[in-house]
PDB file of C-alpha atoms in Angstrom:
ATOM      1  CA  LEU A   1      -5.730   1.880  10.408  1.00 65.00           C
ATOM      2  CA  ILE A   2      -4.094   0.369   7.285  1.00 72.00           C
ATOM      3  CA  THR A   3      -0.485   0.238   7.423  1.00 73.00           C
ATOM      4  CA  VAL A   4       1.838  -0.412   4.500  1.00 72.00           C
ATOM      5  CA  PRO A   5       5.333  -1.597   5.436  1.00 72.00           C
ATOM      6  CA  CYS A   6       8.314   0.576   4.661  1.00 75.00           C
ATOM      7  CA  CYS A   7      11.552   1.543   6.119  1.00 77.00           C
ATOM      8  CA  ALA A   8      11.881   4.515   8.906  1.00 80.00           C
ATOM      9  CA  ALA A   9      13.323   6.589   6.355  1.00 81.00           C
ATOM     10  CA  CYS A  10      10.702   6.250   3.949  1.00 75.00           C
ATOM     11  CA  ASN A  11       7.998   6.778   6.498  1.00 74.00           C
ATOM     12  CA  SER A  12       9.426   9.786   8.128  1.00 78.00           C
ATOM     13  CA  ALA A  13      10.422  11.274   4.322  1.00 81.00           C
ATOM     14  CA  PHE A  14       6.417  11.793   3.863  1.00 82.00           C
ATOM     15  CA  ALA A  15       5.274  13.295   7.377  1.00 80.00           C
ATOM     16  CA  SER A  16       5.345  17.021   6.160  1.00 82.00           C
ATOM     17  CA  GLU A  17       3.266  15.819   2.959  1.00 85.00           C
ATOM     18  CA  ASP A  18       0.589  13.953   5.242  1.00 83.00           C
ATOM     19  CA  GLU A  19       0.558  16.883   7.902  1.00 82.00           C
ATOM     20  CA  TYR A  20      -0.092  19.512   5.019  1.00 85.00           C
ATOM     21  CA  PHE A  21      -2.435  17.145   3.278  1.00 83.00           C
ATOM     22  CA  ARG A  22      -4.430  17.401   6.902  1.00 81.00           C
ATOM     23  CA  LEU A  23      -3.694  20.962   7.706  1.00 82.00           C
ATOM     24  CA  VAL A  24      -5.513  21.471   4.139  1.00 84.00           C
ATOM     25  CA  LEU A  25      -8.472  19.197   4.213  1.00 80.00           C
ATOM     26  CA  SER A  26      -9.465  19.602   8.118  1.00 80.00           C
ATOM     27  CA  SER A  27      -9.703  23.616   7.255  1.00 80.00           C
ATOM     28  CA  LEU A  28     -12.532  23.412   4.810  1.00 77.00           C
ATOM     29  CA  LEU A  29     -15.779  24.490   5.280  1.00 72.00           C
ATOM     30  CA  GLY A  30     -18.765  21.811   5.610  1.00 77.00           C
ATOM     31  CA  ARG A  31     -16.668  19.237   7.380  1.00 81.00           C
ATOM     32  CA  SER A  32     -17.719  16.565   9.509  1.00 82.00           C
ATOM     33  CA  PRO A  33     -17.326  16.763  13.631  1.00 83.00           C
ATOM     34  CA  ALA A  34     -14.662  14.668  13.151  1.00 82.00           C
ATOM     35  CA  GLY A  35     -12.660  17.147  11.100  1.00 80.00           C
ATOM     36  CA  ASP A  36     -13.551  19.848  13.666  1.00 84.00           C
ATOM     37  CA  GLN A  37     -11.952  17.457  16.177  1.00 83.00           C
ATOM     38  CA  ILE A  38      -8.756  16.859  13.980  1.00 80.00           C
ATOM     39  CA  TRP A  39      -8.465  20.670  13.288  1.00 80.00           C
ATOM     40  CA  GLU A  40      -8.500  21.666  17.057  1.00 82.00           C
ATOM     41  CA  ARG A  41      -6.504  18.668  18.665  1.00 79.00           C
ATOM     42  CA  LYS A  42      -3.925  18.230  15.797  1.00 76.00           C
ATOM     43  CA  VAL A  43      -3.876  20.532  13.041  1.00 73.00           C
ATOM     44  CA  VAL A  44      -3.745  23.711  15.208  1.00 73.00           C
ATOM     45  CA  PRO A  45      -1.435  22.735  17.606  1.00 76.00           C
ATOM     46  CA  ARG A  46       0.889  20.626  15.413  1.00 75.00           C
ATOM     47  CA  SER A  47       0.768  22.442  12.028  1.00 75.00           C
ATOM     48  CA  ILE A  48       1.607  26.150  13.139  1.00 72.00           C
ATOM     49  CA  LYS A  49       4.761  24.019  14.860  1.00 77.00           C
ATOM     50  CA  ARG A  50       5.737  21.965  12.247  1.00 77.00           C
ATOM     51  CA  LEU A  51       4.944  23.718   9.013  1.00 78.00           C
ATOM     52  CA  PRO A  52       5.483  27.369   9.749  1.00 81.00           C
ATOM     53  CA  ALA A  53       6.436  28.226   5.940  1.00 84.00           C
ATOM     54  CA  ASP A  54       3.219  26.338   4.725  1.00 82.00           C
ATOM     55  CA  VAL A  55       0.728  28.118   7.253  1.00 82.00           C
ATOM     56  CA  ASP A  56       2.460  31.418   6.418  1.00 85.00           C
ATOM     57  CA  GLN A  57       1.615  30.137   2.465  1.00 86.00           C
ATOM     58  CA  ILE A  58      -2.111  29.695   3.068  1.00 84.00           C
ATOM     59  CA  LEU A  59      -2.695  32.503   5.683  1.00 83.00           C
ATOM     60  CA  HIS A  60      -1.153  35.094   3.050  1.00 86.00           C
ATOM     61  CA  SER A  61      -3.360  33.357  -0.094  1.00 89.00           C
ATOM     62  CA  CYS A  62      -6.575  33.623   1.795  1.00 87.00           C
ATOM     63  CA  LYS A  63      -9.249  35.926   0.132  1.00 91.00           C
ATOM     64  CA  ASP A  64     -12.720  36.590   0.907  1.00 90.00           C
ATOM     65  CA  VAL A  65     -14.928  34.834  -2.137  1.00 89.00           C
ATOM     66  CA  THR A  66     -18.813  34.390  -2.334  1.00 91.00           C
ATOM     67  CA  LEU A  67     -19.843  30.801  -3.057  1.00 80.00           C
ATOM     68  CA  GLU A  68     -23.005  29.528  -4.901  1.00 78.00           C
ATOM     69  CA  THR A  69     -25.048  27.068  -3.074  1.00 75.00           C
ATOM     70  CA  GLU A  70     -28.113  25.368  -3.035  1.00 75.00           C
ATOM     71  CA  ASN A  71     -29.451  27.545  -0.237  1.00 82.00           C
ATOM     72  CA  GLY A  72     -28.101  30.958  -2.474  1.00 85.00           C
ATOM     73  CA  PRO A  73     -24.856  32.594  -1.998  1.00 89.00           C
ATOM     74  CA  THR A  74     -22.335  32.130   0.923  1.00 85.00           C
ATOM     75  CA  GLU A  75     -19.592  33.900   2.350  1.00 87.00           C
ATOM     76  CA  ALA A  76     -16.449  32.159   2.462  1.00 84.00           C
ATOM     77  CA  VAL A  77     -12.539  32.254   2.577  1.00 84.00           C
ATOM     78  CA  ALA A  78     -10.667  30.595  -0.230  1.00 85.00           C
ATOM     79  CA  PHE A  79      -6.779  29.967  -0.097  1.00 85.00           C
ATOM     80  CA  ARG A  80      -4.064  28.425  -2.409  1.00 87.00           C
ATOM     81  CA  VAL A  81      -2.928  24.811  -2.080  1.00 87.00           C
ATOM     82  CA  ASP A  82      -0.043  23.135  -3.570  1.00 89.00           C
ATOM     83  CA  PRO A  83      -1.685  20.958  -6.264  1.00 89.00           C
ATOM     84  CA  ASP A  84       1.603  19.053  -6.581  1.00 91.00           C
ATOM     85  CA  ARG A  85       1.830  17.975  -3.031  1.00 89.00           C
ATOM     86  CA  MET A  86      -2.015  17.241  -3.248  1.00 90.00           C
ATOM     87  CA  TYR A  87      -1.402  14.778  -6.142  1.00 92.00           C
ATOM     88  CA  ARG A  88       1.449  13.183  -4.368  1.00 91.00           C
ATOM     89  CA  TYR A  89      -0.538  12.554  -1.294  1.00 91.00           C
ATOM     90  CA  ALA A  90      -3.408  11.176  -3.401  1.00 94.00           C
ATOM     91  CA  VAL A  91      -1.279   8.642  -5.313  1.00 94.00           C
ATOM     92  CA  ARG A  92       0.690   7.490  -2.270  1.00 91.00           C
ATOM     93  CA  LEU A  93      -2.670   7.113  -0.717  1.00 93.00           C
ATOM     94  CA  THR A  94      -4.089   5.219  -3.645  1.00 95.00           C
ATOM     95  CA  LYS A  95      -0.687   2.849  -3.699  1.00 93.00           C
ATOM     96  CA  GLY A  96      -1.025   2.350  -0.062  1.00 91.00           C
ATOM     97  CA  LEU A  97      -4.557   1.036  -0.732  1.00 94.00           C
ATOM     98  CA  LEU A  98      -3.639  -0.891  -3.905  1.00 94.00           C
ATOM     99  CA  ALA A  99      -1.130  -2.861  -1.429  1.00 91.00           C
ATOM    100  CA  HIS A 100      -3.583  -3.286   1.199  1.00 92.00           C
ATOM    101  CA  HIS A 101      -6.908  -4.363  -1.172  1.00 94.00           C
ATOM    102  CA  PHE A 102      -4.989  -6.323  -4.123  1.00 95.00           C
ATOM    103  CA  PRO A 103      -1.312  -7.400  -2.493  1.00 92.00           C
ATOM    104  CA  ASP A 104      -0.530  -8.601  -5.967  1.00 92.00           C
ATOM    105  CA  TYR A 105      -0.882  -5.599  -7.769  1.00 93.00           C
ATOM    106  CA  ASP A 106       2.333  -4.104  -9.276  1.00 91.00           C
ATOM    107  CA  TYR A 107       1.531  -0.291  -9.714  1.00 90.00           C
ATOM    108  CA  THR A 108       5.441   0.440 -10.771  1.00 88.00           C
ATOM    109  CA  ALA A 109       4.650   1.033 -14.082  1.00 90.00           C
ATOM    110  CA  THR A 110       1.361   2.727 -13.493  1.00 93.00           C
ATOM    111  CA  THR A 111       0.017   6.189 -14.220  1.00 95.00           C
ATOM    112  CA  PHE A 112      -2.230   8.441 -12.219  1.00 97.00           C
ATOM    113  CA  ASP A 113      -4.915  10.660 -12.724  1.00 96.00           C
ATOM    114  CA  VAL A 114      -5.744  12.742  -9.930  1.00 96.00           C
ATOM    115  CA  ARG A 115      -8.731  15.136  -9.918  1.00 92.00           C
ATOM    116  CA  PRO A 116     -10.633  16.838  -6.932  1.00 89.00           C
ATOM    117  CA  ILE A 117     -14.343  16.513  -7.461  1.00 86.00           C
ATOM    118  CA  SER A 118     -16.349  19.717  -6.492  1.00 76.00           C
ATOM    119  CA  HIS A 119     -19.187  18.994  -4.477  1.00 70.00           C
ATOM    120  CA  THR A 120     -22.156  20.070  -7.156  1.00 73.00           C
ATOM    121  CA  LYS A 121     -24.884  18.241  -8.070  1.00 76.00           C
ATOM    122  CA  LYS A 122     -24.033  17.594 -11.331  1.00 82.00           C
ATOM    123  CA  ASN A 123     -20.633  16.323 -10.256  1.00 80.00           C
ATOM    124  CA  LEU A 124     -22.055  13.854  -7.651  1.00 79.00           C
ATOM    125  CA  ASP A 125     -24.852  12.891 -10.293  1.00 83.00           C
ATOM    126  CA  GLU A 126     -22.059  12.018 -12.803  1.00 83.00           C
ATOM    127  CA  LEU A 127     -19.998   9.923 -10.051  1.00 83.00           C
ATOM    128  CA  ALA A 128     -23.154   8.279  -8.943  1.00 84.00           C
ATOM    129  CA  THR A 129     -23.056   5.599 -11.908  1.00 81.00           C
ATOM    130  CA  TYR A 130     -19.445   4.766 -10.663  1.00 83.00           C
ATOM    131  CA  ARG A 131     -19.945   4.975  -7.371  1.00 82.00           C
ATOM    132  CA  ASP A 132     -22.282   2.210  -7.097  1.00 85.00           C
ATOM    133  CA  MET A 133     -20.229  -0.173  -8.740  1.00 90.00           C
ATOM    134  CA  LEU A 134     -16.933   0.228  -6.618  1.00 95.00           C
ATOM    135  CA  LYS A 135     -16.475  -1.110  -2.988  1.00 96.00           C
ATOM    136  CA  TYR A 136     -17.128   0.474   0.102  1.00 95.00           C
ATOM    137  CA  ASP A 137     -14.590   0.889   2.835  1.00 94.00           C
ATOM    138  CA  GLU A 138     -14.085   3.374   5.550  1.00 92.00           C
ATOM    139  CA  ARG A 139     -11.933   4.640   8.736  1.00 88.00           C
ATOM    140  CA  GLY A 140     -13.028   6.624  11.602  1.00 83.00           C
ATOM    141  CA  ASP A 141     -16.290   8.526  11.973  1.00 80.00           C
ATOM    142  CA  ALA A 142     -16.904  10.468   9.276  1.00 79.00           C
ATOM    143  CA  VAL A 143     -12.736  10.764   8.625  1.00 85.00           C
ATOM    144  CA  PHE A 144     -12.127   8.780   5.542  1.00 91.00           C
ATOM    145  CA  ARG A 145     -14.623   6.731   3.034  1.00 92.00           C
ATOM    146  CA  TYR A 146     -13.428   5.446  -0.006  1.00 95.00           C
ATOM    147  CA  ARG A 147     -14.842   3.358  -2.903  1.00 95.00           C
ATOM    148  CA  TYR A 148     -12.352   1.138  -4.995  1.00 97.00           C
ATOM    149  CA  GLY A 149     -12.322  -0.935  -7.333  1.00 95.00           C
ATOM    150  CA  LEU A 150     -10.228  -2.695 -10.478  1.00 95.00           C
ATOM    151  CA  THR A 151     -11.577  -3.383 -13.894  1.00 93.00           C
ATOM    152  CA  ASP A 152     -12.079  -7.466 -14.895  1.00 92.00           C
ATOM    153  CA  THR A 153      -8.745  -7.513 -16.525  1.00 92.00           C
ATOM    154  CA  ARG A 154      -7.136  -5.822 -13.507  1.00 91.00           C
ATOM    155  CA  ALA A 155      -5.275  -3.332 -16.317  1.00 89.00           C
ATOM    156  CA  SER A 156      -7.036  -0.042 -14.662  1.00 94.00           C
ATOM    157  CA  GLY A 157      -8.746   0.837 -11.321  1.00 96.00           C
ATOM    158  CA  MET A 158     -11.058   3.607  -9.755  1.00 96.00           C
ATOM    159  CA  TRP A 159     -10.806   5.311  -6.197  1.00 96.00           C
ATOM    160  CA  LEU A 160     -13.137   7.689  -4.905  1.00 94.00           C
ATOM    161  CA  PHE A 161     -11.873   9.065  -1.546  1.00 93.00           C
ATOM    162  CA  VAL A 162     -13.925  11.324   0.464  1.00 90.00           C
ATOM    163  CA  PHE A 163     -12.438  13.091   3.319  1.00 88.00           C
ATOM    164  CA  TYR A 164     -14.298  14.640   6.549  1.00 86.00           C
ATOM    165  CA  ASP A 165     -17.517  14.393   4.177  1.00 84.00           C
ATOM    166  CA  THR A 166     -16.131  17.594   2.556  1.00 81.00           C
ATOM    167  CA  ILE A 167     -13.544  16.888  -0.014  1.00 79.00           C
ATOM    168  CA  GLU A 168     -14.099  14.209  -2.949  1.00 86.00           C
ATOM    169  CA  ILE A 169     -10.737  13.189  -4.849  1.00 92.00           C
ATOM    170  CA  LEU A 170     -11.135  10.712  -7.759  1.00 94.00           C
ATOM    171  CA  VAL A 171      -8.109   8.547  -8.518  1.00 96.00           C
ATOM    172  CA  CYS A 172      -7.732   6.377 -11.590  1.00 95.00           C
ATOM    173  CA  HIS A 173      -5.223   4.407 -12.900  1.00 95.00           C
TER     174      HIS A 173
END
């Protein structure tokens, strides 16, 4: 694991955010077998106890939908997530990886743009050009993969996160 030094108070202050993010991401359709294991071993037993209000909010927002896929329509269940929490997590993750890969990079005045990327052929084709210019790293077996890079001037950067092979999040700064 990549760790970033911080005090216990800061570390524990984000525990519920981390748990919420894991709950949302590991519940998605098409997740990797690693996502299945996280769901069964960590999310279901922990989240119900630690995040009862969040689990309740997600369950009450569930609705049946039909997704258009390459293989035709597929029935699924959609639910609402808190976009602010997802944004905060993605920014915190980016800052941690900046500290890991570029320890001298000062992101204190940096603004971050976070965008979830739908797995459509059009979106993936548009990202291909950028993706191939970025460095690659991963953690776990189909748990977390990411591409990253800074511009030559180091004034901005791009991060592409893939969780459980099912969702991509683009962060630019």
